[in-house]
Coordinates of C-alpha atoms in Angstrom, one line a residue:
M193 CA 7.3 -18.3 2.2
K194 CA 3.6 -18.1 1.2
L195 CA 0.4 -16.3 2.1
T196 CA -2.8 -17.8 0.9
V197 CA -6.2 -16.0 1.1
S198 CA -9.1 -18.2 -0.1
G199 CA -12.7 -17.0 -0.6
L200 CA -12.4 -14.2 2.1
T201 CA -15.8 -12.5 2.7
K202 CA -16.6 -9.7 5.1
T203 CA -20.0 -8.1 5.5
Y204 CA -20.6 -5.3 8.0
P205 CA -23.8 -5.1 10.2
T206 CA -25.1 -2.3 7.9
G207 CA -25.2 -4.9 5.1
K208 CA -22.3 -3.5 3.2
R209 CA -20.1 -6.3 1.8
A210 CA -16.6 -5.0 2.2
L211 CA -14.9 -8.1 0.8
D212 CA -16.5 -10.4 -1.7
N213 CA -14.8 -13.8 -2.2
V214 CA -11.3 -12.4 -2.2
S215 CA -8.6 -14.9 -3.1
L216 CA -4.8 -14.2 -3.2
S217 CA -1.6 -16.2 -3.2
L218 CA 1.6 -14.3 -2.4
S219 CA 5.2 -15.2 -1.9
A220 CA 8.2 -13.1 -0.7
G221 CA 8.3 -9.7 -2.3
I222 CA 6.4 -6.4 -2.2
F223 CA 2.7 -6.6 -3.1
G224 CA 1.0 -3.2 -3.8
L225 CA -2.7 -3.0 -2.9
L226 CA -4.5 -0.2 -4.8
G227 CA -8.1 0.9 -4.8
P228 CA -10.4 3.9 -4.3
N229 CA -11.8 4.9 -0.9
G230 CA -14.3 2.4 0.3
A231 CA -13.1 -0.3 -2.1
G232 CA -12.1 -2.8 0.7
K233 CA -8.4 -2.1 1.2
S234 CA -8.7 -1.2 4.8
S235 CA -11.0 -4.1 5.6
L236 CA -8.5 -6.6 4.0
M237 CA -5.6 -5.0 5.9
E238 CA -7.5 -5.1 9.2
I239 CA -8.4 -8.7 8.8
L240 CA -4.8 -9.7 7.9
A241 CA -3.7 -7.7 11.0
A242 CA -6.0 -9.9 13.1
N243 CA -8.0 -6.8 14.2
L244 CA -11.2 -7.7 12.3
G245 CA -13.2 -10.9 12.0
F246 CA -14.6 -12.4 8.8
E247 CA -17.6 -14.7 8.2
S248 CA -16.2 -17.0 5.5
G249 CA -12.9 -17.9 3.8
E250 CA -9.5 -18.9 5.0
V251 CA -6.2 -17.2 5.5
V252 CA -3.0 -19.3 5.9
L253 CA 0.6 -18.4 6.2
N254 CA 3.3 -20.8 5.1
E255 CA 0.7 -23.6 4.7
R256 CA 0.6 -24.1 8.5
I257 CA -0.6 -21.1 10.4
S258 CA -4.4 -20.3 10.1
L259 CA -5.5 -16.8 11.0
G260 CA -9.0 -18.1 11.9
R261 CA -7.8 -21.0 14.1
E262 CA -4.5 -19.7 15.5
P263 CA -4.6 -15.9 15.9
R264 CA -1.9 -15.9 18.5
S265 CA 0.6 -17.8 16.3
W266 CA -0.4 -15.5 13.4
R267 CA 0.4 -12.4 15.4
E268 CA 3.9 -13.8 16.2
E269 CA 4.6 -13.8 12.4
L270 CA 3.1 -10.4 11.8
G271 CA 4.5 -6.9 11.6
Y272 CA 2.0 -4.1 11.1
L273 CA 2.5 -0.4 10.5
P274 CA -1.0 1.3 10.7
Q275 CA -1.8 4.5 8.9
I276 CA -2.4 6.4 12.1
F277 CA -0.3 6.0 15.2
D278 CA 1.8 8.0 17.7
F279 CA 4.1 7.5 20.7
P280 CA 3.7 8.3 24.4
A281 CA 5.1 11.7 25.4
H282 CA 8.6 11.7 27.0
T283 CA 9.5 8.3 25.6
H284 CA 12.7 8.1 23.7
G285 CA 12.9 6.2 20.4
R286 CA 15.0 3.5 21.9
E287 CA 12.6 3.1 24.8
V288 CA 9.7 2.7 22.3
L289 CA 11.5 -0.3 20.9
E290 CA 12.3 -1.7 24.3
E291 CA 8.6 -1.4 25.3
S292 CA 7.7 -3.1 22.1
S293 CA 10.0 -6.0 22.9
L294 CA 8.2 -6.5 26.2
L295 CA 4.9 -6.7 24.4
L296 CA 6.4 -9.4 22.2
G297 CA 7.3 -11.4 25.3
K298 CA 11.1 -10.7 24.7
S299 CA 13.6 -9.1 27.0
P300 CA 15.0 -5.8 25.7
A301 CA 18.5 -7.1 26.5
A302 CA 18.0 -10.1 24.2
L303 CA 16.7 -7.9 21.3
R304 CA 19.2 -5.0 21.9
P305 CA 21.5 -6.0 19.0
R306 CA 18.6 -6.1 16.6
M307 CA 17.2 -2.8 18.0
N308 CA 20.6 -1.1 17.3
M309 CA 20.7 -2.6 13.8
L310 CA 17.2 -1.4 13.0
L311 CA 17.8 2.1 14.3
E312 CA 20.8 2.3 12.0
R313 CA 18.9 0.9 9.0
V314 CA 16.1 3.4 9.4
N315 CA 18.5 6.2 10.0
L316 CA 17.4 7.0 13.5
A317 CA 20.5 6.0 15.6
W318 CA 21.4 9.6 15.9
A319 CA 17.9 10.4 17.4
A320 CA 17.4 7.2 19.5
D321 CA 17.6 9.1 22.8
R322 CA 15.2 11.9 21.8
D323 CA 11.5 12.2 22.6
A324 CA 9.8 10.1 19.9
A325 CA 6.6 12.1 20.3
R326 CA 8.5 15.1 19.0
Y327 CA 9.8 13.3 15.9
S328 CA 8.9 14.6 12.5
R329 CA 6.2 12.6 10.5
G330 CA 8.9 10.8 8.5
M331 CA 10.9 9.9 11.6
K332 CA 7.8 8.5 13.3
Q333 CA 7.1 6.4 10.2
R334 CA 10.7 5.0 10.2
L335 CA 10.5 4.2 13.9
G336 CA 7.1 2.5 13.4
F337 CA 8.8 0.5 10.6
A338 CA 11.5 -0.6 13.0
M339 CA 8.9 -1.6 15.5
A340 CA 7.1 -3.7 12.9
L341 CA 10.4 -5.4 12.1
L342 CA 11.6 -5.9 15.6
H343 CA 10.7 -9.7 15.8
D344 CA 11.6 -10.3 12.1
P345 CA 8.1 -11.3 11.0
A346 CA 7.3 -13.3 7.9
L347 CA 4.4 -11.0 6.9
L348 CA 4.7 -7.2 7.0
L349 CA 1.6 -5.0 6.5
L350 CA 2.1 -1.3 5.7
D351 CA -1.0 0.9 5.5
E352 CA -0.3 4.2 3.6
P353 CA 3.3 4.3 4.9
T354 CA 4.4 7.3 2.8
A355 CA 1.3 9.5 3.1
G356 CA 2.3 12.9 4.2
L357 CA 6.0 12.4 3.8
D358 CA 8.2 14.9 1.9
P359 CA 9.9 13.7 -1.3
V360 CA 13.2 12.9 0.4
E361 CA 11.5 10.9 3.2
R362 CA 9.5 9.0 0.6
V363 CA 12.6 7.9 -1.3
L364 CA 14.2 6.7 1.9
F365 CA 11.2 4.8 2.9
R366 CA 10.9 3.2 -0.5
N367 CA 14.5 2.1 -0.3
L368 CA 13.8 0.4 3.1
L369 CA 10.9 -1.4 1.5
A370 CA 13.0 -2.7 -1.4
E371 CA 15.4 -4.2 1.2
M372 CA 12.6 -5.8 3.2
G373 CA 10.9 -7.3 0.1
R374 CA 13.8 -9.7 -0.5
D375 CA 12.9 -12.1 2.3
H376 CA 9.5 -11.0 3.7
I377 CA 6.0 -10.9 2.3
V378 CA 5.2 -7.2 2.3
I379 CA 1.7 -5.9 1.6
L380 CA 1.7 -2.1 0.8
S381 CA -1.8 -0.6 0.9
T382 CA -1.7 2.9 -0.6
H383 CA -3.4 5.6 -2.7
I384 CA 0.0 6.7 -4.1
V385 CA 0.4 5.0 -7.5
A386 CA 4.0 6.3 -7.8
D387 CA 5.0 4.3 -4.7
V388 CA 3.6 1.1 -6.2
E389 CA 5.2 1.7 -9.5
R390 CA 8.6 2.1 -7.9
C391 CA 8.4 -0.5 -5.1
C392 CA 6.2 -3.4 -6.0
S393 CA 6.9 -6.5 -8.1
T394 CA 3.2 -7.3 -8.2
I395 CA 0.0 -5.3 -7.6
G396 CA -3.6 -5.9 -7.0
V397 CA -6.5 -3.5 -7.6
I398 CA -9.5 -3.9 -5.4
D399 CA -12.9 -2.3 -6.1
E400 CA -16.2 -2.8 -4.4
G401 CA -14.7 -5.6 -2.4
R402 CA -13.3 -7.7 -5.3
I403 CA -9.9 -8.0 -6.8
I404 CA -10.3 -6.8 -10.4
F405 CA -6.7 -6.9 -11.4
L406 CA -3.6 -8.8 -10.3
G407 CA -0.2 -8.8 -12.1
T408 CA 2.9 -6.8 -12.5
P409 CA 2.9 -3.0 -12.9
E410 CA 4.2 -3.5 -16.5
E411 CA 1.2 -5.8 -17.3
L412 CA -1.3 -3.2 -16.1
T413 CA 0.5 -0.4 -17.9
K414 CA 0.4 -2.3 -21.2
R415 CA -3.4 -2.3 -21.0
A416 CA -3.4 1.5 -21.5
M417 CA -0.8 1.6 -24.4
G418 CA -2.2 3.4 -27.4
K419 CA -5.0 4.9 -25.3
V420 CA -3.4 7.9 -23.7
W421 CA -3.6 11.3 -25.3
E422 CA -2.6 14.9 -24.5
F423 CA -4.1 18.0 -26.0
P424 CA -4.2 21.8 -25.2
L425 CA -7.2 23.3 -23.4
L426 CA -8.7 26.7 -23.2
D427 CA -9.2 27.9 -19.7
S428 CA -13.0 27.9 -20.3
Q429 CA -12.8 24.1 -21.0
I430 CA -11.1 23.1 -17.8
D431 CA -14.1 22.9 -15.4
D432 CA -16.1 20.9 -17.9
L433 CA -13.3 18.3 -18.4
I434 CA -12.9 18.0 -14.6
Q435 CA -16.6 17.4 -14.2
S436 CA -16.6 14.7 -16.9
R437 CA -14.1 12.6 -14.9
R438 CA -12.3 11.9 -18.2
A439 CA -9.0 13.6 -17.3
V440 CA -6.1 11.7 -15.7
S441 CA -4.4 15.1 -15.2
I442 CA -4.4 18.7 -16.2
H443 CA -1.2 20.6 -16.1
R444 CA 0.2 23.9 -17.4
D445 CA 3.4 24.1 -19.5
S446 CA 5.1 27.2 -20.7
N447 CA 2.6 27.7 -23.6
A448 CA -0.8 26.2 -22.7
V449 CA -2.9 24.1 -20.3
I450 CA -2.5 20.4 -21.3
A451 CA -5.1 17.7 -20.6
R452 CA -4.1 14.1 -20.3
V453 CA -6.9 11.7 -21.1
V454 CA -7.3 7.9 -21.5
A455 CA -9.6 7.0 -24.4
E456 CA -10.0 4.5 -27.2
A457 CA -9.8 7.2 -29.9
P458 CA -8.4 10.7 -30.0
P459 CA -10.6 12.8 -27.7
A460 CA -9.9 16.1 -29.5
P461 CA -8.9 17.1 -33.0
N462 CA -5.4 18.2 -31.9
S463 CA -4.8 15.2 -29.6
K464 CA -1.3 13.7 -29.5
A465 CA -0.6 10.1 -28.5
V466 CA 1.8 9.7 -25.5
S467 CA 3.3 6.8 -23.7
A468 CA 1.1 5.2 -20.9
N469 CA 2.2 5.0 -17.3
L470 CA 0.8 3.1 -14.4
E471 CA -1.4 6.0 -13.2
D472 CA -3.0 6.1 -16.7
A473 CA -3.7 2.4 -16.6
Y474 CA -5.1 2.5 -13.1
F475 CA -7.4 5.3 -14.1
Q476 CA -8.5 3.3 -17.1
L477 CA -9.1 0.2 -15.0
L478 CA -11.3 2.0 -12.5
E479 CA -13.1 4.5 -14.7
L480 CA -13.5 2.7 -18.0
E481 CA -13.2 -1.0 -17.4
G482 CA -14.3 -1.3 -13.8
K483 CA -17.9 -2.3 -14.2
A484 CA -17.2 -5.1 -16.6
L485 CA -14.3 -6.5 -14.5
R486 CA -16.3 -6.4 -11.3
R487 CA -18.8 -8.8 -12.8
E488 CA -16.1 -11.4 -13.3
A489 CA -13.3 -10.8 -10.9
P490 CA -10.2 -13.0 -11.1
V491 CA -8.8 -15.4 -8.6
A492 CA -5.3 -13.9 -8.0
T493 CA -2.1 -15.9 -7.7
V494 CA 1.4 -14.6 -7.5
G495 CA 4.6 -16.5 -7.0

């Protein structure tokens, strides 16, 4: 199983170049796509979902299905969970899946065993005969996930799937993702670094339309090792530090306000070196290294 993106470029009529010669090679597993607002994440996801055209490059699945030449065959291998969606009023969860099967050109009867299996796996069998429009946000996300998996696609695109979920729902969703990543190519586009850290075997960071990092979460985290510091702040210093964009986080413990900063050298006389995490490394990549990396973005290959 393989997805190959070669030299993908997308420019909008306004002249904004959303994607600039993006190249990726992905195999089965969960790939986390990170990037700030306007970086190109949504454009890449919309192109891969066959909802948006592109002017140059090539996208091929399993070395035989070209997105540009065979969009219908591409969609047959695609499952997509967009960030924003809803269900018609007075339509039960099971009916949503039945209507989805018709859109796929399959009879509900033929897919009923798979529907029942998916409802069990996303923990919605107990609510399958309730109005899906009245589901909680987490329940809707799980039903949308079942819809995306209904035809057992090779490629699964998930756009901010855990945004707005409570901690319990987020854990459940991450567990579902881990299961799917064993035999699907899953692309998870998100702002939530913790989800990527816990779910993804590989990650890519996109900024200004270019992939500026690709590798494992551990490889990115190592780049911030020895560069993360914590130190106490006076209340009067908090606003200045926030404005400087140097702080990864500011939190209050029982004794003081503590700033967490990524820097090459101790940023304050009473700084203490602490272990780096993925959020630290992501911050460093965008805020401290981004300009240099954008000048020479890598061709990314995984698997």
